[in-house]
């Protein structure tokens, strides 16, 4: 029944249904391990014949409530919670990609993901080719090699804020017979459900809008269950796993193979597990996700419109604006609004950008987006400073770029703060 509920009801009441005299709120199972009475029951756990909790590295009931709720909200069949968004992206790819293999990704990425793909994966022997998401189907296909294992992109590029052309990327991934993995962090499942638009796997930094209150770092991988893993191309899914005495994931778990494998192999071996305390807070965050995403979107649009007419601002980048190059895609793929992140160019470049960031009072200078409280950042001097100028350009960062993560405060107060900080930024 709950799969038929509207997403707002799923967010509030999904996947936790206490019986009489049980806690109304899904409790924190702050326990490393779980007790059993028989060797036979334990053997079943180790054979993956039974999904009861055994040891928190592999799964925890509090995290399980979060996993099932977010899977439901994204329209997927299963999820794996991770210790961070970076861990979610890393595991989502390592699960189907190893040394000598290859990934094609949109170049417009979160800085941490860009660094993972351009620095760390190559050290593991996994190469990533970046493509311009505006390129044609044929051009994107040219980046593929026989050993390419997946296509990766963000729903809303952070901080470029280009909206993914799902139809185009789905066409490429279908033709090349690889899964499309989409980072849906900035949109959240309330504004966009990538699986409905052809994504096979969705990842999130739960740290952002899912938490929503700046309390916890975490991530999650959601599988649609739609990708049919061919035995010739993804033998790790379809041939015996020696580390589970010959178990074949697709045979034993069918559509659940991808998430079971990610948990049983990579969570077991790499241990990027979230704390139950944190997944408790993610459950809390999801309860109000729909309300917050509406207010984030309304406030960001009002602020973007205000900035468009401000003399100290040379350009405004917000996909909710009619002037935005991705506006049509935003209308097509985003429900309700275009989320809370916007960027703009400040007159006076890098120096004015730093002055603006320091002059903001209500809006806090923090390395964060997706918080209920508004945040400001000048990426060229902070998050993206390790990248070369060329790499900065490829990920959409210029010296005059200011990123605002617009919170859910009263928008008149936000506009007043931005106005006084802009005035301060223009003083000699
Ligand atoms: C923050 C972020 C990440 C990384 O998440 P962490 O939880 O900080 O590890 C990945 N993708 C996007 C789009 C992000 O904004």
Coordinates of C-alpha atoms and ligand atoms in Angstrom, one line a residue:
X1 CA 0.0 0.0 0.0
X2 CA 2.7 2.5 1.0
X3 CA 4.3 2.2 -2.5
X4 CA 1.0 3.7 -3.8
X5 CA 1.1 6.7 -1.4
X6 CA 2.1 10.1 -2.7
X7 CA 5.7 11.0 -2.0
X8 CA 4.7 13.4 0.8
X9 CA 2.9 10.7 2.7
X10 CA 5.9 8.3 2.1
X11 CA 8.2 11.0 3.5
X12 CA 6.1 11.3 6.7
X13 CA 4.9 7.8 7.3
X14 CA 6.7 5.5 4.9
X15 CA 8.3 2.3 6.1
X16 CA 7.8 2.5 9.8
X17 CA 4.7 1.1 11.3
X18 CA 4.9 0.5 15.0
X19 CA 2.6 -1.9 16.7
X20 CA 0.9 -1.3 20.0
X21 CA 3.1 0.2 22.7
X22 CA 6.1 0.5 20.3
X23 CA 7.9 3.8 19.9
X24 CA 6.1 6.2 17.5
X25 CA 9.5 7.3 16.1
X26 CA 11.8 4.7 14.6
X27 CA 14.4 4.3 17.4
X28 CA 18.1 4.4 17.3
X29 CA 19.5 0.9 17.5
X30 CA 22.8 2.0 19.0
X31 CA 24.3 -1.5 18.9
X32 CA 27.2 -2.9 17.1
X33 CA 25.8 -6.4 17.0
X34 CA 22.7 -8.5 17.4
X35 CA 22.0 -11.6 19.5
X36 CA 21.1 -15.1 18.2
X37 CA 20.1 -18.3 19.8
X38 CA 21.0 -21.0 17.3
X39 CA 24.1 -21.8 15.1
X40 CA 21.7 -22.6 12.3
X41 CA 20.2 -19.0 12.3
X42 CA 23.7 -17.6 12.3
X43 CA 24.8 -19.8 9.5
X44 CA 21.8 -18.5 7.4
X45 CA 23.0 -14.9 8.1
X46 CA 26.5 -15.7 6.8
X47 CA 25.1 -17.6 3.8
X48 CA 22.9 -14.5 3.0
X49 CA 19.8 -16.8 3.3
X50 CA 18.4 -14.4 5.9
X51 CA 18.5 -10.6 6.1
X52 CA 18.2 -10.2 9.9
X53 CA 20.7 -7.8 11.4
X54 CA 24.0 -9.3 12.4
X55 CA 26.7 -6.7 12.7
X56 CA 26.2 -2.9 12.1
X57 CA 28.9 -2.7 9.5
X58 CA 26.6 -4.8 7.2
X59 CA 23.3 -3.3 8.3
X60 CA 21.4 -1.9 11.2
X61 CA 17.6 -1.6 11.8
X62 CA 17.7 2.2 12.1
X63 CA 19.7 2.4 8.9
X64 CA 17.3 -0.1 7.4
X65 CA 14.3 2.2 8.0
X66 CA 16.1 4.9 6.2
X67 CA 17.1 2.7 3.3
X68 CA 13.7 1.4 2.7
X69 CA 12.0 4.8 3.0
X70 CA 14.4 6.5 0.6
X71 CA 14.2 3.6 -1.9
X72 CA 10.4 3.9 -1.8
X73 CA 10.6 7.7 -2.3
X74 CA 13.0 7.3 -5.3
X75 CA 10.9 4.6 -6.8
X76 CA 13.7 2.0 -6.4
X77 CA 13.6 -1.5 -5.0
X78 CA 16.5 -1.4 -2.5
X79 CA 19.1 0.9 -1.0
X80 CA 22.4 0.9 0.8
X81 CA 23.1 3.7 3.3
X82 CA 26.8 4.8 3.5
X83 CA 29.0 6.9 5.7
X84 CA 29.1 9.8 3.2
X85 CA 28.0 10.9 -0.2
X86 CA 31.5 10.3 -1.4
X87 CA 31.3 6.7 -0.1
X88 CA 28.0 6.2 -1.9
X89 CA 29.5 7.4 -5.3
X90 CA 32.7 5.3 -4.7
X91 CA 30.8 2.1 -3.8
X92 CA 28.2 2.6 -6.5
X93 CA 31.0 2.4 -9.1
X94 CA 33.4 -0.1 -7.5
X95 CA 30.5 -2.5 -7.3
X96 CA 30.6 -2.9 -11.1
X97 CA 34.0 -1.5 -12.1
X98 CA 37.6 -2.7 -11.4
X99 CA 41.2 -2.1 -12.5
X100 CA 41.5 -1.8 -16.3
X101 CA 37.9 -0.7 -16.7
X102 CA 36.4 2.7 -17.5
X103 CA 33.6 5.2 -16.7
X104 CA 32.1 7.9 -18.8
X105 CA 30.9 10.9 -16.7
X106 CA 29.4 14.3 -17.3
X107 CA 32.2 16.8 -16.5
X108 CA 29.9 19.1 -14.6
X109 CA 30.3 17.5 -11.1
X110 CA 30.6 18.2 -7.4
X111 CA 34.2 19.0 -6.6
X112 CA 34.7 15.9 -4.5
X113 CA 33.4 13.6 -7.2
X114 CA 35.5 15.3 -9.8
X115 CA 38.6 14.7 -7.7
X116 CA 37.6 11.1 -7.0
X117 CA 37.2 10.5 -10.8
X118 CA 40.3 12.4 -11.9
X119 CA 42.8 11.6 -9.2
X120 CA 41.8 8.6 -7.0
X121 CA 40.1 6.2 -9.4
X122 CA 43.0 6.4 -11.9
X123 CA 45.3 5.2 -9.0
X124 CA 43.0 2.2 -8.7
X125 CA 43.4 1.7 -12.5
X126 CA 39.9 2.9 -13.3
X127 CA 39.9 5.7 -15.9
X128 CA 37.1 8.2 -16.2
X129 CA 36.4 10.2 -19.4
X130 CA 34.6 13.4 -18.9
X131 CA 32.0 14.6 -21.5
X132 CA 30.3 17.9 -21.9
X133 CA 26.6 17.1 -20.9
X134 CA 25.5 19.5 -23.7
X135 CA 27.3 17.3 -26.3
X136 CA 25.2 15.2 -28.8
X137 CA 24.4 11.5 -28.3
X138 CA 27.0 10.7 -30.9
X139 CA 29.7 12.7 -29.3
X140 CA 29.0 11.2 -25.9
X141 CA 29.1 7.7 -27.4
X142 CA 32.5 8.4 -28.8
X143 CA 33.9 8.5 -25.2
X144 CA 32.9 4.9 -24.7
X145 CA 35.3 2.0 -24.8
X146 CA 34.7 -1.8 -24.8
X147 CA 35.6 -1.7 -21.1
X148 CA 33.2 1.1 -20.1
X149 CA 31.0 0.1 -17.3
X150 CA 28.7 2.9 -16.5
X151 CA 27.6 6.5 -17.4
X152 CA 27.5 9.0 -14.5
X153 CA 25.9 12.4 -14.1
X154 CA 24.3 14.7 -11.6
X155 CA 20.6 15.7 -11.9
X156 CA 21.5 19.3 -11.0
X157 CA 25.3 19.9 -11.5
X158 CA 26.9 21.3 -8.4
X159 CA 27.9 24.1 -8.7
X160 CA 27.2 24.6 -12.4
X161 CA 23.4 24.0 -12.0
X162 CA 22.9 22.6 -15.4
X163 CA 19.9 20.2 -15.5
X164 CA 20.6 16.7 -16.8
X165 CA 19.0 15.9 -20.1
X166 CA 17.8 12.5 -18.9
X167 CA 16.3 11.5 -22.3
X168 CA 19.7 12.0 -24.0
X169 CA 21.7 10.3 -21.3
X170 CA 19.3 7.4 -21.1
X171 CA 19.5 7.0 -24.9
X172 CA 23.3 6.7 -24.6
X173 CA 23.3 4.3 -21.7
X174 CA 20.7 2.1 -23.3
X175 CA 22.5 2.0 -26.6
X176 CA 25.9 1.3 -24.9
X177 CA 24.3 -1.2 -22.6
X178 CA 25.6 0.2 -19.4
X179 CA 23.7 1.5 -16.3
X180 CA 23.1 5.2 -15.9
X181 CA 24.1 6.3 -12.4
X182 CA 22.7 9.7 -11.3
X183 CA 23.7 11.8 -8.3
X184 CA 20.4 13.3 -7.2
X185 CA 21.7 15.2 -4.2
X186 CA 20.7 18.7 -5.2
X187 CA 17.2 17.8 -6.4
X188 CA 16.2 15.3 -3.7
X189 CA 13.5 12.8 -4.6
X190 CA 10.9 15.4 -4.0
X191 CA 12.0 17.6 -6.9
X192 CA 13.2 14.8 -9.2
X193 CA 13.0 11.0 -9.3
X194 CA 15.7 10.0 -11.8
X195 CA 14.5 6.4 -12.0
X196 CA 11.3 7.6 -13.7
X197 CA 13.5 9.3 -16.3
X198 CA 15.7 6.2 -17.0
X199 CA 18.4 6.2 -14.3
X200 CA 19.3 2.7 -13.2
X201 CA 21.1 3.7 -10.0
X202 CA 20.7 6.8 -7.9
X203 CA 23.2 8.1 -5.3
X204 CA 22.8 10.9 -2.8
X205 CA 24.9 12.8 -0.3
X206 CA 22.3 12.5 2.5
X207 CA 24.4 15.3 4.2
X208 CA 22.5 17.9 2.2
X209 CA 18.7 18.1 1.8
X210 CA 17.9 14.7 3.2
X211 CA 19.5 15.6 6.5
X212 CA 18.5 19.3 5.9
X213 CA 19.7 20.6 9.2
X214 CA 23.5 20.3 9.0
X215 CA 23.8 17.5 11.6
X216 CA 25.3 14.4 9.9
X217 CA 27.4 13.3 7.0
X218 CA 26.0 10.3 5.1
X219 CA 25.0 8.9 1.8
X220 CA 22.9 6.3 0.1
X221 CA 22.8 4.2 -3.1
X222 CA 19.4 3.3 -4.5
X223 CA 18.9 0.6 -7.2
X224 CA 16.0 0.7 -9.6
X225 CA 16.3 -3.0 -10.2
X226 CA 15.8 -2.3 -13.9
X227 CA 19.3 -3.0 -15.3
X228 CA 19.6 -6.5 -16.7
X229 CA 23.2 -7.4 -15.9
X230 CA 24.5 -9.3 -18.9
X231 CA 26.8 -12.2 -18.0
X232 CA 29.4 -11.4 -20.6
X233 CA 29.8 -7.8 -19.5
X234 CA 29.2 -7.9 -15.7
X235 CA 30.5 -11.3 -14.7
X236 CA 30.9 -10.2 -11.1
X237 CA 27.1 -10.1 -10.9
X238 CA 26.4 -13.2 -12.8
X239 CA 29.2 -15.7 -12.0
X240 CA 30.2 -17.3 -8.7
X241 CA 31.6 -15.1 -5.9
X242 CA 34.4 -17.0 -4.3
X243 CA 34.2 -14.9 -1.2
X244 CA 30.7 -16.3 -0.6
X245 CA 31.5 -19.9 -1.6
X246 CA 30.3 -19.6 -5.1
X247 CA 27.1 -17.6 -4.7
X248 CA 25.8 -16.0 -7.9
X249 CA 24.1 -12.7 -7.1
X250 CA 21.7 -12.5 -10.0
X251 CA 20.6 -16.1 -9.5
X252 CA 20.1 -15.9 -5.8
X253 CA 18.8 -12.3 -5.5
X254 CA 17.3 -11.5 -8.9
X255 CA 16.6 -7.8 -9.2
X256 CA 18.2 -7.2 -5.8
X257 CA 21.6 -8.4 -6.9
X258 CA 23.3 -5.0 -7.2
X259 CA 22.5 -3.8 -3.7
X260 CA 23.1 -7.2 -2.0
X261 CA 26.5 -7.4 -3.7
X262 CA 27.4 -3.8 -2.7
X263 CA 26.5 -4.6 0.9
X264 CA 27.9 -8.1 1.1
X265 CA 31.2 -7.4 -0.7
X266 CA 32.1 -3.8 -0.4
X267 CA 30.4 -2.8 2.8
X268 CA 31.9 -5.9 4.3
X269 CA 35.4 -5.2 3.0
X270 CA 35.6 -1.4 2.9
X271 CA 33.4 -0.6 5.9
X272 CA 32.0 2.8 4.9
X273 CA 29.0 2.3 7.3
X274 CA 26.8 5.1 8.6
X275 CA 26.3 5.5 12.3
X276 CA 22.7 4.5 13.4
X277 CA 22.5 8.0 15.1
X278 CA 23.0 9.6 11.7
X279 CA 20.5 7.5 9.8
X280 CA 18.0 8.2 12.6
X281 CA 18.5 11.9 11.8
X282 CA 18.1 11.2 8.1
X283 CA 14.8 9.6 8.8
X284 CA 13.9 12.7 10.7
X285 CA 15.0 14.9 7.8
X286 CA 13.0 13.0 5.2
X287 CA 9.8 13.6 7.2
X288 CA 9.8 17.3 6.2
X289 CA 11.8 17.0 2.9
X290 CA 8.8 18.0 0.8
X291 CA 8.0 21.1 2.8
X292 CA 11.6 22.2 2.9
X293 CA 12.2 21.7 -0.8
X294 CA 9.2 23.9 -1.7
X295 CA 10.4 26.7 0.5
X296 CA 14.1 26.3 -0.6
X297 CA 12.9 26.5 -4.2
X298 CA 10.5 29.5 -3.6
X299 CA 13.2 31.5 -1.8
X300 CA 15.9 30.7 -4.3
X301 CA 13.7 31.9 -7.2
X302 CA 12.8 35.1 -5.4
X303 CA 16.5 35.8 -4.6
X304 CA 17.6 34.9 -8.2
X305 CA 15.0 37.3 -9.6
X306 CA 16.2 40.0 -7.2
X307 CA 19.9 39.4 -8.1
X308 CA 19.1 39.6 -11.9
X309 CA 18.2 43.2 -11.4
X310 CA 21.1 44.2 -9.1
X311 CA 23.8 46.5 -10.5
X312 CA 26.6 44.7 -8.7
X313 CA 25.7 41.4 -10.3
X314 CA 26.9 40.5 -13.8
X315 CA 25.0 37.2 -14.2
X316 CA 22.7 34.9 -12.3
X317 CA 22.6 31.1 -12.8
X318 CA 19.5 29.5 -11.4
X319 CA 17.6 26.9 -13.5
X320 CA 14.3 28.3 -12.2
X321 CA 14.9 31.5 -14.1
X322 CA 13.3 31.8 -17.5
X323 CA 16.6 33.2 -18.8
X324 CA 18.5 30.0 -17.8
X325 CA 19.9 27.7 -20.5
X326 CA 18.5 24.7 -18.6
X327 CA 15.1 26.3 -17.9
X328 CA 13.2 24.0 -20.4
X329 CA 14.9 20.9 -18.9
X330 CA 14.1 22.2 -15.4
X331 CA 10.4 22.5 -16.4
X332 CA 10.5 19.0 -17.9
X333 CA 12.3 17.1 -15.2
X334 CA 11.9 19.0 -11.9
X335 CA 8.7 18.9 -9.9
X336 CA 7.6 22.1 -8.2
X337 CA 10.9 24.1 -8.3
X338 CA 14.6 24.2 -9.0
X339 CA 16.0 23.6 -5.4
X340 CA 17.8 26.0 -3.2
X341 CA 21.2 26.4 -4.8
X342 CA 22.0 29.4 -7.1
X343 CA 25.2 31.0 -8.3
X344 CA 25.9 34.5 -9.5
X345 CA 28.8 36.5 -10.8
X346 CA 29.8 39.4 -8.7
X347 CA 31.3 42.6 -10.3
X348 CA 34.9 42.9 -9.1
X349 CA 35.8 39.3 -9.5
X350 CA 37.7 37.2 -7.0
X351 CA 38.4 40.1 -4.5
X352 CA 34.7 41.3 -4.5
X353 CA 33.7 37.6 -4.1
X354 CA 35.8 37.2 -1.0
X355 CA 34.5 40.5 0.4
X356 CA 30.9 39.6 -0.2
X357 CA 31.3 36.2 1.5
X358 CA 32.8 37.9 4.5
X359 CA 30.2 40.6 4.7
X360 CA 27.2 38.3 4.8
X361 CA 25.7 38.1 8.3
X362 CA 22.5 36.1 8.3
X363 CA 23.8 33.9 5.5
X364 CA 26.7 31.9 6.9
X365 CA 30.1 31.3 5.3
X366 CA 30.2 27.5 5.4
X367 CA 31.2 24.7 3.1
X368 CA 27.7 23.3 2.8
X369 CA 24.5 23.2 0.7
X370 CA 21.1 21.9 1.5
X371 CA 20.9 23.3 5.1
X372 CA 17.6 24.9 6.3
X373 CA 19.9 27.9 7.1
X374 CA 21.3 29.9 4.2
X375 CA 25.0 29.4 3.3
X376 CA 27.4 31.3 1.1
X377 CA 30.6 30.2 -0.6
X378 CA 33.2 31.5 -3.1
X379 CA 34.3 28.2 -4.7
X380 CA 37.4 29.5 -6.6
X381 CA 39.0 30.4 -3.3
X382 CA 37.7 27.5 -1.2
X383 CA 36.2 24.2 -2.4
X384 CA 37.7 24.3 -5.9
X385 CA 41.0 25.8 -5.1
X386 CA 43.0 22.6 -5.6
X387 CA 41.8 22.3 -9.2
X388 CA 43.7 23.9 -12.1
X389 CA 42.1 26.8 -13.8
X390 CA 41.2 24.5 -16.7
X391 CA 39.6 21.9 -14.3
X392 CA 37.7 24.7 -12.6
X393 CA 36.4 25.9 -15.9
X394 CA 35.4 22.3 -16.8
X395 CA 33.4 22.0 -13.6
X396 CA 31.8 25.4 -14.2
X397 CA 33.7 27.6 -11.6
X398 CA 34.9 31.1 -12.5
X399 CA 36.7 33.6 -10.3
X400 CA 33.6 35.8 -9.8
X401 CA 31.3 33.0 -9.0
X402 CA 29.4 33.1 -5.7
X403 CA 27.3 30.1 -4.6
X404 CA 24.3 30.6 -2.3
X405 CA 22.5 27.7 -0.7
X406 CA 19.2 29.5 0.0
X407 CA 17.6 28.3 3.2
X408 CA 14.0 28.4 4.4
X409 CA 14.2 31.7 6.3
X410 CA 11.9 34.6 5.4
X411 CA 13.1 35.7 2.0
X412 CA 12.9 39.4 2.8
X413 CA 15.5 39.0 5.4
X414 CA 17.7 37.0 3.0
X415 CA 17.4 39.7 0.3
X416 CA 18.3 42.4 2.9
X417 CA 21.4 40.5 3.9
X418 CA 22.5 40.0 0.3
X419 CA 21.9 43.6 -0.5
X420 CA 24.1 44.9 2.3
X421 CA 26.9 42.3 1.5
X422 CA 26.8 43.3 -2.2
X423 CA 27.1 47.0 -1.2
X424 CA 30.1 46.1 1.0
X425 CA 31.7 44.0 -1.8
X426 CA 31.8 47.0 -4.1
X427 CA 33.7 49.3 -1.7
X428 CA 37.4 49.9 -2.5
Ligands
LIG1 C1 28.2 17.1 -1.1 C2 28.0 16.3 -2.3 C3 28.6 15.0 -2.5 C4 29.5 14.4 -1.4 O1 28.8 14.1 -0.3 P1 29.5 14.0 1.2 O2 28.3 13.6 2.0 O3 30.0 15.4 1.5 O4 30.5 13.0 1.1 C5 28.4 14.4 -3.7 N1 27.6 14.9 -4.6 C6 27.1 16.1 -4.5 C7 26.2 16.7 -5.6 C8 27.2 16.9 -3.4 O5 26.7 18.1 -3.2

